Coordinates of C-alpha atoms and ligand atoms in Angstrom, one line a residue:
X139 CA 154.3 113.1 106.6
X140 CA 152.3 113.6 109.7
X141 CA 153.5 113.2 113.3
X142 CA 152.4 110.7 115.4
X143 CA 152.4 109.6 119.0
X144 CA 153.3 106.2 117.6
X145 CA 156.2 104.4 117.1
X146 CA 155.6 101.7 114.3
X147 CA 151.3 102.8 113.3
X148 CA 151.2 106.3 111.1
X149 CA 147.4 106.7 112.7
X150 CA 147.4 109.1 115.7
X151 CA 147.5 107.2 119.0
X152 CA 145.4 109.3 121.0
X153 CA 141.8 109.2 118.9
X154 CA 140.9 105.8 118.1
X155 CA 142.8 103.2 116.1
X156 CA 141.0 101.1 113.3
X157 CA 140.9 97.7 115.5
X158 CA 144.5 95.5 115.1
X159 CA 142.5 92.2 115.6
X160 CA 139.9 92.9 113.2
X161 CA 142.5 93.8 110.2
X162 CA 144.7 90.6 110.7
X163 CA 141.1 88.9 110.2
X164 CA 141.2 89.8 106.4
X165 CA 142.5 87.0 104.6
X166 CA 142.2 89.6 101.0
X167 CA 140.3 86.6 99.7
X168 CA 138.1 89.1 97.7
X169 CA 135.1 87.4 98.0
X170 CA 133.4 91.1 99.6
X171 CA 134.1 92.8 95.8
X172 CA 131.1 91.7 93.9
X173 CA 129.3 93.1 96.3
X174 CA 130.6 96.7 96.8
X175 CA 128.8 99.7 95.0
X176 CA 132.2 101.6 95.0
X177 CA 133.7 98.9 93.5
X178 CA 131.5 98.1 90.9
X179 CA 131.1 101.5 90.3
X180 CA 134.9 102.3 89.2
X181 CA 136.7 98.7 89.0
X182 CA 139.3 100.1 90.9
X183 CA 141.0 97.7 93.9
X184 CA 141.6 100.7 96.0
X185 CA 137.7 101.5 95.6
X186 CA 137.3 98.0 97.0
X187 CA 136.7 96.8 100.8
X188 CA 139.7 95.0 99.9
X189 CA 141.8 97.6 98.7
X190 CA 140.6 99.9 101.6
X191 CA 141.1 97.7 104.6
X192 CA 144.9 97.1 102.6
X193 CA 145.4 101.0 102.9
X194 CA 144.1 101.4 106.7
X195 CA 146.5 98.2 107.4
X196 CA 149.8 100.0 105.5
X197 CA 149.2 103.0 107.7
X198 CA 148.8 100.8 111.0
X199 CA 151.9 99.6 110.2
X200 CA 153.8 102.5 109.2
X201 CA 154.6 101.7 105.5
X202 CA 152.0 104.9 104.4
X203 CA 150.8 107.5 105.6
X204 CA 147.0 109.1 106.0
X205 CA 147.4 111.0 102.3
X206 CA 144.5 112.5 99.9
X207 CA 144.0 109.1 98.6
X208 CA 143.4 107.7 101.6
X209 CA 141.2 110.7 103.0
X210 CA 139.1 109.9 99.6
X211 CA 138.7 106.3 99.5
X212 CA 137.9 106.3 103.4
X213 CA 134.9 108.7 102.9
X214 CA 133.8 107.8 98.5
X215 CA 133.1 104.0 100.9
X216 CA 129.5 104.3 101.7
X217 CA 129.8 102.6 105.2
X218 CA 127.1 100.5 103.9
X219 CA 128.8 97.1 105.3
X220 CA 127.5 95.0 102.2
X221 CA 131.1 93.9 102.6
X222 CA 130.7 92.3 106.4
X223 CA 128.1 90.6 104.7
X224 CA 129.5 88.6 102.2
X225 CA 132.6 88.2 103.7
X226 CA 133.7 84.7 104.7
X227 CA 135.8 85.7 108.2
X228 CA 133.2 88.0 109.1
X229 CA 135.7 91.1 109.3
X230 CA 134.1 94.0 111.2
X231 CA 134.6 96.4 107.7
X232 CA 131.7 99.3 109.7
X233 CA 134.2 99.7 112.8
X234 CA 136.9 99.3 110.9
X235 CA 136.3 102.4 108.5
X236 CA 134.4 104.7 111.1
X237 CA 137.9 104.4 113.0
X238 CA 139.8 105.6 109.8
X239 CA 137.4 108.4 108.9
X240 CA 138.2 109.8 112.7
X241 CA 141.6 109.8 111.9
X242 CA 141.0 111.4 108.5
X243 CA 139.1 113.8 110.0
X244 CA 141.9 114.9 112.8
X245 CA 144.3 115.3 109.8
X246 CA 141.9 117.5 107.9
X247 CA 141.1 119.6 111.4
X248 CA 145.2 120.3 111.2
X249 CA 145.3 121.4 108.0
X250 CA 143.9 124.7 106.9
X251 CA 140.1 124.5 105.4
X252 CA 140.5 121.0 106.2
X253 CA 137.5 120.4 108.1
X254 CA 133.9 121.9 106.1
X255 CA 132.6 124.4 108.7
X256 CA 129.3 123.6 107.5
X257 CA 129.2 119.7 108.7
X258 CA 131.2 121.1 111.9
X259 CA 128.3 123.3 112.2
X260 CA 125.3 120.7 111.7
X261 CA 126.7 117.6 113.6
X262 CA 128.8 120.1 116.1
X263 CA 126.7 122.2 117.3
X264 CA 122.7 121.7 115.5
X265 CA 122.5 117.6 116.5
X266 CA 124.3 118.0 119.8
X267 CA 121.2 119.7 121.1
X268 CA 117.2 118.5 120.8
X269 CA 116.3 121.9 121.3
X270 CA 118.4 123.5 118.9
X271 CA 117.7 120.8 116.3
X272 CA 113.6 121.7 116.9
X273 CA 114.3 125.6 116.5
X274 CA 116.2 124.8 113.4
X275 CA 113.5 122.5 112.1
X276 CA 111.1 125.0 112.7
X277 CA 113.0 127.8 110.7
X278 CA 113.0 125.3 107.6
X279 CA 108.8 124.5 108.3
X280 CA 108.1 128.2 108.2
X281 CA 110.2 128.4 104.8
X282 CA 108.9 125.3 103.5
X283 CA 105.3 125.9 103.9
X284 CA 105.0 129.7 103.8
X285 CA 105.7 129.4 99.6
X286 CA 109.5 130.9 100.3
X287 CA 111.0 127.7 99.2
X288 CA 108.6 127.7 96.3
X289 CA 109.5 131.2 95.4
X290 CA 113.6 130.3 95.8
X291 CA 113.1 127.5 93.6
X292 CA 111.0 129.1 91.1
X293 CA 114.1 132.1 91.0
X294 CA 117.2 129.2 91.1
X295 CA 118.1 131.3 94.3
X296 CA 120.2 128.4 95.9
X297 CA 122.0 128.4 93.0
X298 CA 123.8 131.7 94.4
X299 CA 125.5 129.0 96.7
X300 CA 126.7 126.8 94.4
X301 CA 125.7 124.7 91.1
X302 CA 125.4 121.8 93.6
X303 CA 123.2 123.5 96.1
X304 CA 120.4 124.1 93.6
X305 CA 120.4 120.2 92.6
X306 CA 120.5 119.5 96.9
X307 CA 117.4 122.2 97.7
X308 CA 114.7 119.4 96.4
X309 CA 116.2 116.6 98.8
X310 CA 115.4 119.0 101.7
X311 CA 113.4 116.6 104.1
X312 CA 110.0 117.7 104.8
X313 CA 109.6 119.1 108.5
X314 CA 106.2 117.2 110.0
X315 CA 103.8 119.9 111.2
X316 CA 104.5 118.6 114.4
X317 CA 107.4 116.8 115.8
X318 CA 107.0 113.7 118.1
X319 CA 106.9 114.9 121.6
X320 CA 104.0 117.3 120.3
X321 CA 102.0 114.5 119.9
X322 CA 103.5 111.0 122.0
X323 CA 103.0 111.5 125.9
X324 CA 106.0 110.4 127.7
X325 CA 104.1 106.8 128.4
X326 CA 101.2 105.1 126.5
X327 CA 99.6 102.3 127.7
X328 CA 97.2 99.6 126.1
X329 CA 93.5 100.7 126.5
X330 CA 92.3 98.1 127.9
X331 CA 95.2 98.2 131.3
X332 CA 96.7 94.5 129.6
X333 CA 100.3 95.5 129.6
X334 CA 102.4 92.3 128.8
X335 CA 105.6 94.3 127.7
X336 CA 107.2 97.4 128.5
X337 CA 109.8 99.2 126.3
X338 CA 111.4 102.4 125.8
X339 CA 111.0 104.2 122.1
X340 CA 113.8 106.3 120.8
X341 CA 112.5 109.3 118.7
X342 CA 115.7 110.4 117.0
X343 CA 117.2 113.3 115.2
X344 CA 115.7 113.7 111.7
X345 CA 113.3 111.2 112.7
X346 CA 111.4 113.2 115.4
X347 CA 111.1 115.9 113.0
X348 CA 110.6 114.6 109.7
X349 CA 109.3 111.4 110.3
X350 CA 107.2 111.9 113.6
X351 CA 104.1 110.5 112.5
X352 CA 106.4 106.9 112.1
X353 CA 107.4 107.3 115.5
X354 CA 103.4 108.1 116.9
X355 CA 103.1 105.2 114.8
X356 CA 105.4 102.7 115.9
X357 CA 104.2 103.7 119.6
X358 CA 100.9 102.6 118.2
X359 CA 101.6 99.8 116.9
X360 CA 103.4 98.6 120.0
X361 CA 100.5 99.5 122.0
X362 CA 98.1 97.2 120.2
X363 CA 100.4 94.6 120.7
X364 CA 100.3 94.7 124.6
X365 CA 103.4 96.8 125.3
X366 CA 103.3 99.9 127.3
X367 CA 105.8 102.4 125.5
X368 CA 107.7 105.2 127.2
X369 CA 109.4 108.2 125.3
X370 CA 112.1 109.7 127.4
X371 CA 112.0 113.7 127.3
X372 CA 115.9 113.8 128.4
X373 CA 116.8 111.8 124.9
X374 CA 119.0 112.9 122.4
X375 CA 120.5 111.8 119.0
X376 CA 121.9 108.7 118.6
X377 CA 125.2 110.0 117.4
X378 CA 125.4 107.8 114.6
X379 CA 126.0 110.6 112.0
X380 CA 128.6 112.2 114.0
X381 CA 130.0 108.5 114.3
X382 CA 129.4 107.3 111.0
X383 CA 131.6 110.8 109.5
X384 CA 134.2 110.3 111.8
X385 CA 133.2 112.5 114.8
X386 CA 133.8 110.2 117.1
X387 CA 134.1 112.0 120.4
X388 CA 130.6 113.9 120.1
X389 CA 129.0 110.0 118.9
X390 CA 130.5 109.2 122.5
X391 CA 129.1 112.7 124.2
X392 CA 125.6 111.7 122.7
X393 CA 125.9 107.7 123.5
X394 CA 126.8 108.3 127.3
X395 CA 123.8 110.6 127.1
X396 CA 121.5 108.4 126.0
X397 CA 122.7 105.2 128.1
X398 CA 121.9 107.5 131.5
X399 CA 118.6 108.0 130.4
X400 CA 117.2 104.7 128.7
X401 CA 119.5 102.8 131.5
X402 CA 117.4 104.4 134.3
X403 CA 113.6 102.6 132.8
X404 CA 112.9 99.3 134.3
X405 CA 112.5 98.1 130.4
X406 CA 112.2 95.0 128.0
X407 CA 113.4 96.9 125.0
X408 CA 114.9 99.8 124.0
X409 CA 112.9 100.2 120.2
X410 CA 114.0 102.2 117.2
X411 CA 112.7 102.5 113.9
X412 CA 115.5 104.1 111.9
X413 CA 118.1 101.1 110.7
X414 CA 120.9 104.0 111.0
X415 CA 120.2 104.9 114.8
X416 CA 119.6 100.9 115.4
X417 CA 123.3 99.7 114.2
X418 CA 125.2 102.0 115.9
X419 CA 123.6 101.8 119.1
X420 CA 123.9 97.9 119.0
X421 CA 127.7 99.0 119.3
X422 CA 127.8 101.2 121.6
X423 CA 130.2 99.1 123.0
X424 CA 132.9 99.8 120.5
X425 CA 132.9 104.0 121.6
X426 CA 134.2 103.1 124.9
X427 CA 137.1 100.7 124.4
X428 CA 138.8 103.1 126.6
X429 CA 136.8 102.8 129.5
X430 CA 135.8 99.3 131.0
X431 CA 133.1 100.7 133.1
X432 CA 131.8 102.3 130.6
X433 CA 132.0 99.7 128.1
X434 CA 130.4 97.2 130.3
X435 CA 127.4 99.9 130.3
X436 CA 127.1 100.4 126.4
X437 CA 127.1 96.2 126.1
X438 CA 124.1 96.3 128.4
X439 CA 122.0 99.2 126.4
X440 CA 123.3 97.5 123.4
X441 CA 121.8 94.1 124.4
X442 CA 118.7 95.8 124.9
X443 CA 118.4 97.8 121.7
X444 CA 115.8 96.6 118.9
X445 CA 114.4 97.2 115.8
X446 CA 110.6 97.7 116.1
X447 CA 110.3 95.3 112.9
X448 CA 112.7 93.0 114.9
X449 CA 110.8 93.3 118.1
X450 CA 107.4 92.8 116.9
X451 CA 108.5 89.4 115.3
X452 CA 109.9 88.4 118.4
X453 CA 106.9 89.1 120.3
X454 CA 104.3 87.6 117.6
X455 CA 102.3 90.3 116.4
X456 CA 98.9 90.2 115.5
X457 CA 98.8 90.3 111.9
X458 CA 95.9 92.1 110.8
X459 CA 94.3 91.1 106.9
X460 CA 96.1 92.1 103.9
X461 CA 95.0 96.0 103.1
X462 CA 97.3 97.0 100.1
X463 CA 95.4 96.9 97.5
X464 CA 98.6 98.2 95.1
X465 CA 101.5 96.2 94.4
X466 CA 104.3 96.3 96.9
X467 CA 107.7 95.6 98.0
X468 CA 110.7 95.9 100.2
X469 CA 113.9 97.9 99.7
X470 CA 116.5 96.7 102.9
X471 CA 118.4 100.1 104.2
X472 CA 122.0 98.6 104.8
X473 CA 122.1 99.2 108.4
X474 CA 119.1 97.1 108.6
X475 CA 120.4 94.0 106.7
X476 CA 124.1 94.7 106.6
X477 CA 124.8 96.5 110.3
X478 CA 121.8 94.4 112.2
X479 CA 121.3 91.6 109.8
X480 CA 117.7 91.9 109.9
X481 CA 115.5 91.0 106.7
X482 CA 112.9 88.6 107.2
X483 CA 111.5 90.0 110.2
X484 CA 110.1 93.3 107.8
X485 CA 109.1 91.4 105.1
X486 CA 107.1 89.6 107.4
X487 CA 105.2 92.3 108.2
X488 CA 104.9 93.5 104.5
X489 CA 103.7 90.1 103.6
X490 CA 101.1 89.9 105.6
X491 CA 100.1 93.2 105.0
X492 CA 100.1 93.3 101.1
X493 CA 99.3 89.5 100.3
X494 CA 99.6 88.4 96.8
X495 CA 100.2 92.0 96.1
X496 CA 104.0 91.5 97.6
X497 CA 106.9 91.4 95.3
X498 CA 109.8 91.2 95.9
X499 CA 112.4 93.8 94.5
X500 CA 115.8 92.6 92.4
X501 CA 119.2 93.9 94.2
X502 CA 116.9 95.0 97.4
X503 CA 119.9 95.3 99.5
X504 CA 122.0 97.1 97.1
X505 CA 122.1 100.9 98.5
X506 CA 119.9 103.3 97.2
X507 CA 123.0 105.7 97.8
X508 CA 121.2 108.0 100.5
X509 CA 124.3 106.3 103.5
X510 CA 123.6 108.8 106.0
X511 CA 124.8 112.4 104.3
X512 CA 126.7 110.6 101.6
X513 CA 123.5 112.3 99.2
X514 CA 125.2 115.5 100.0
X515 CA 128.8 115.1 100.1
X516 CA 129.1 113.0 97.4
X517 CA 125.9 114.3 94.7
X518 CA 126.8 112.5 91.7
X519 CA 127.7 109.0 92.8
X520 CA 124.7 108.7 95.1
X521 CA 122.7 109.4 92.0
X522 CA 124.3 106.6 90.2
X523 CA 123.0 104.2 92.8
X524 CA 119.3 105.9 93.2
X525 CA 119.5 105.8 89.4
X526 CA 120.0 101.9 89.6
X527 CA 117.9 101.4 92.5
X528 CA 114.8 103.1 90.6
X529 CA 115.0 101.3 87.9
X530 CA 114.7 98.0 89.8
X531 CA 111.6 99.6 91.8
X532 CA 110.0 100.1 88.0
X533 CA 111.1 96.6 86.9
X534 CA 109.1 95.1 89.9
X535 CA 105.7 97.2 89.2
X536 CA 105.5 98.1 92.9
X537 CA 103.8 101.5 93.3
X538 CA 104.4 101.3 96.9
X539 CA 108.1 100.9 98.5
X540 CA 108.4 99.7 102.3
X541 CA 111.3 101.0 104.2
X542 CA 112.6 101.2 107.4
X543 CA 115.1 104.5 107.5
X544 CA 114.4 107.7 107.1
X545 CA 117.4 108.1 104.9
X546 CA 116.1 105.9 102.6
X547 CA 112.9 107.0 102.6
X548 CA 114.1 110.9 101.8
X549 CA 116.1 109.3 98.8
X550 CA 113.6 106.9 97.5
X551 CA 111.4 109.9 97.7
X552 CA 113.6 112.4 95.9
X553 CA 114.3 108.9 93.6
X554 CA 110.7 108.5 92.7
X555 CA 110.1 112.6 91.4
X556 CA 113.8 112.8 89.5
X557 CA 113.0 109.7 87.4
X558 CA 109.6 109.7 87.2
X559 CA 109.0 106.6 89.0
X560 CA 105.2 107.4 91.2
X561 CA 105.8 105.5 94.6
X562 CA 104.5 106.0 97.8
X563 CA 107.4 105.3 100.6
X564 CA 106.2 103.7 103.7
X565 CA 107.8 102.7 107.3
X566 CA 106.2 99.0 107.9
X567 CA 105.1 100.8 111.5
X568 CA 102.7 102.9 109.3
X569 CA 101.2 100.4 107.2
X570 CA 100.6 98.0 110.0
X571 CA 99.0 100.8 111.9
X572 CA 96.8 101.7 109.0
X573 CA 96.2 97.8 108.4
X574 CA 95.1 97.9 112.3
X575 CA 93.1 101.3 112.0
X576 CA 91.4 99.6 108.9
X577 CA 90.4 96.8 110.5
X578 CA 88.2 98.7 113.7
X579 CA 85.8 100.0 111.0
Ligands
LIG883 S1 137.1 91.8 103.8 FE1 136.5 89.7 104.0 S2 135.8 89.1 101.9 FE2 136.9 91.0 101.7 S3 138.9 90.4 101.1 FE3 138.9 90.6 103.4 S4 138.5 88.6 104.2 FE4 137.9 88.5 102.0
LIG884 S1 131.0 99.6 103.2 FE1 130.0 99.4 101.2 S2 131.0 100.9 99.8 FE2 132.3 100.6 101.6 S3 133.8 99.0 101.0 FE3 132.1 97.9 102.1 S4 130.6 97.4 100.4 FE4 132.1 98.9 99.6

C-alpha cells in the first residue's frame, strides 16, 4: 500500500494527477480496442486503452493502488494515442497516461532499484544539456566510424552486457558527421532579400545529431518558400522523452527553457520536423497546470508551434515536378497523425513529389513500434510491430518509405536490414529539397 497525501485518490498529490475531467469522459464504450497494438497484441482488457484508463480511474478513486500490474500496463502502452483517435468523446488517452507513468515512476524512485540508473542517466543528466548530448554524440562518431563498432560487433562484445544489448547495438543511430549548428547559421534568409515569412526552427535532441542534414534541409526548404528561418543557439530538447517516460519535472525544466528563448523572436512559426518533439510542445500547456502565468505562456508557444509538413501546406508551397523515379509511400509516426492529427498535409508533399509512383501503404498509421525508447525497454514487442509493419511496406512494393520522425526512421531503418526489406527512409523536407535542387539543373 503506498502513502499518500490524499484522502480519497491512491496517486501522490504532490506530482501530477492523471486529469479527473478527462477520465469521467470515458464512457468504456470500447470503440478505441480495434485499434490498439497492445490490445491486439495479447487480447487482454487490461492491455487495452479501456482497461488502462479503468486502472488509472480505480487508483484516483482509492479502490487500488499503483501495483506491478499497473507499473506494467502504464509503460507495455506505447503512448501512441491511436486510441484518442478512434475514440468517440475524444478522451485525452496521451495526457492521461504520461500523468500515470509520473506517478509510476515516483513509486519505483521509493523502492530500491526501482528507477534504471541507466534511463536516469540519459534523460537526467545526457538530454538536459546540448552540450553534453554533442560530446556524447561525438564519443559514439569516433566509435562508429573509426571500425571499433565493427570490431565489437564482429567479437559479440556487447553481448558482455547482456543477451539484449547485443540485439540493441545495431539500432545505434548513426551520429551525422556534423550536427546542425555546424552547418545552419543562426538566420537564413531567401537569396533573393523576398522574405514573406519568418519562423523559428527547432533542431532537437537526436535530431540535431543524427538527423541534421533533415534539419539543413527543412531550413532549406523553407527558405525557397520565402521564409527567413532562425535557429536559436540557447535551444534545448524538447523534453518530450523525459515527458513521454514519466519525467515530468525535467519535461517542465526543458519546456520553460525553450518558451524563454523561441518567445523572445518576433516569429510566424515555431517549425519542427520530428512528430515526437511537435505533439508535446503543442501541449505545453498541460506541464504547467500549476502555474497560471505560466500556463498562459506554454498556450501561446503552443499556438505557435508547427509541423514543417503542416506549415508548408498552409503557406502553399511550390511544388516542384515529380522526381522519384522508384515507387513510394507514406508511413504516419503516431505523434504525427494521432498527437497532431496531421496526415494529408505530408502526403501532399509525397504526392507531388513521386506522382504515379505514390502508393499508399495498408495499416500506415499502425506503429512501427519504435514510440520514443519503447525499441529499448520493451525489445521483443516492438519487433512484433516492425515485424508487421515491414511486411506491409513489402506488400506495397515501395522501395522508398517517407517519414517524418526520427524515431521512425531509426526503426524503419533497423526494420528494412532485419527482414530484408531494401528501403531508403526519407524526411519529406529531404525529398522536397532534392526535388528543388533537381530542378536548378
Ligand atoms: S477511451 Fe474512448 S473509445 Fe475507448 S472506451 Fe473510453 S470512451 Fe470508448
Ligand atoms: S496509446 Fe496506443 S498502445 Fe496505448 S492504449 Fe492507446 S492505442 Fe493502445
Amino acid at each position: 500500500m503506498i502513502t499518500t497525501s490524499k484522502s480519497v485518490s491512491n496517486f501522490f498529490a504532490d506530482i501530477p494527477v492523471p486529469d479527473d475531467a478527462f477520465l469521467r469522459q470515458c464512457i468504456h464504450c470500447g470503440f478505441c480496442l480495434s485499434s490498439c497494438p497492445t490490445y491486439a497484441l495479447t487480447a487482454r482488457e487490461i492491455s487495452s486503452p479501456r482497461g488502462r484508463i479503468r486502472m488509472i480511474k480505480n487508483i484516483a478513486n482509492g479502490k487500488t493502488s499503483v501495483d506491478e500490474i499497473f507499473m506494467h500496463e502504464m509503460f507495455f502502452c506505447l503512448d501512441c494515442r491511436a486510441c484518442e483517435t478512434a475514440c468517440p468523446p475524444g478522451v485525452q488517452y496521451g495526457a492521461l497516461v504520461e500523468a500515470a507513468r509520473a506517478q509510476v515512476e515516483h513509486v519505483r524512485a521509493l523502492q530500491p532499484g526501482g528507477s534504471s540508473p541507466l534511463k536516469n542517466f540519459l534523460l537526467g543528466r545526457i538530454f538536459m544539456q546540448p552540450a553534453r548530448l554533442r560530446r556524447a554524440a561525438k564519443l559514439l562518431r569516433f566509435y562508429q566510424r573509426s571500425g571499433l563498432e565493427k570490431l565489437a560487433l564482429a567479437l559479440r562484445l556487447p553481448r558482455l552486457l547482456g543477451k539484449r544489448m547485443m540485439a540493441l547495438a545495431p539500432m545505434a543511430p548513426r551520429i551525422e558527421p556534423a550536427f546542425t549548428f555546424d552547418k545552419l547559421p543562426e538566420k537564413v534568409s531567401p537569396s533573393d532579400g523576398k522574405i514573406e515569412h519568418r519562423v523559428a526552427l527547432l533542431v532537437g535532441c537526436v535530431q540535431d545529431v543524427a538527423f541534421a542534414s533533415v534539419n539543413e534541409d527543412t531550413a532549406a526548404v523553407l527558405v525557397k518558400n520565402g521564409c527567413e528561418v532562425l535557429a536559436p543557439r540557447a535551444q534545448v530538447c524538447c523534453g518530450s522523452l523525459h515527458g513521454h517516460t514519466g519525467d515530468l519535472a525535467n519535461a517542465k525544466i526543458l519546456a520553460k527553457k525553450n518558451i524563454e528563448v523561441f518567445e523572445a523572436l518576433a516569429v510566424d512559426a515555431i517549425i519542427v520536423n520530428a512528430a515526437g518533439c511537435g505533439s508535446f510542445m503543442k501541449t505545453y500547456g498541460h506541464l504547467f497546470a500549476d502555474d497560471p502565468a505560466m500556463q498562459a505562456r506554454a498556450e501561446k508557444f503552443a499556438g505557435r508551434v508547427k509541423d514543417i509538413s503542416e506549415y508548408l501546406t498552409e503557406i502553399g508551397f511550390k511544388k516542384p515536378q515529380p522526381v522519384l523515379t522508384k515507387r513510394a509511400t507514406y508511413h504516419d509516426a503516431c505523434h504525427l497523425v494521432h498527437g497532431q492529427k496531421i496526415s494529408q498535409q505530408p502526403r501532399e508533399i509525397v504526392r507531388a513529389l513521386a506522382g504515379e509512383n505514390y502508393v499508399e501503404l495498408h495499416e500506415a498509421s499502425w506503429c512501427c513500434g519504435s514510440a520514443g525508447i519503447y525499441n529499448l525497454t520493451h525489445f521483443e514487442t516492438s519487433l512484433q510491430l516492425l515485424e508487421r509493419k515491414m511486411k506491409n511496406i513489402q506488400a506495397s512494393g515501395a522501395k522508398v518509405v517517407v517519414s517524418g520522425n526520427p524515431g521512425c526512421a531509426i526503426q524503419l531503418q533497423h526494420g528494412g536490414r532485419r527482414f530484408g526489406v531494401p528501403i531508403e527512409v526519407m524526411h519529406p523536407a529531404t525529398l522536397l529539397r532534392q526535388a528543388y535542387d533537381a530542378a536548378k539543373k
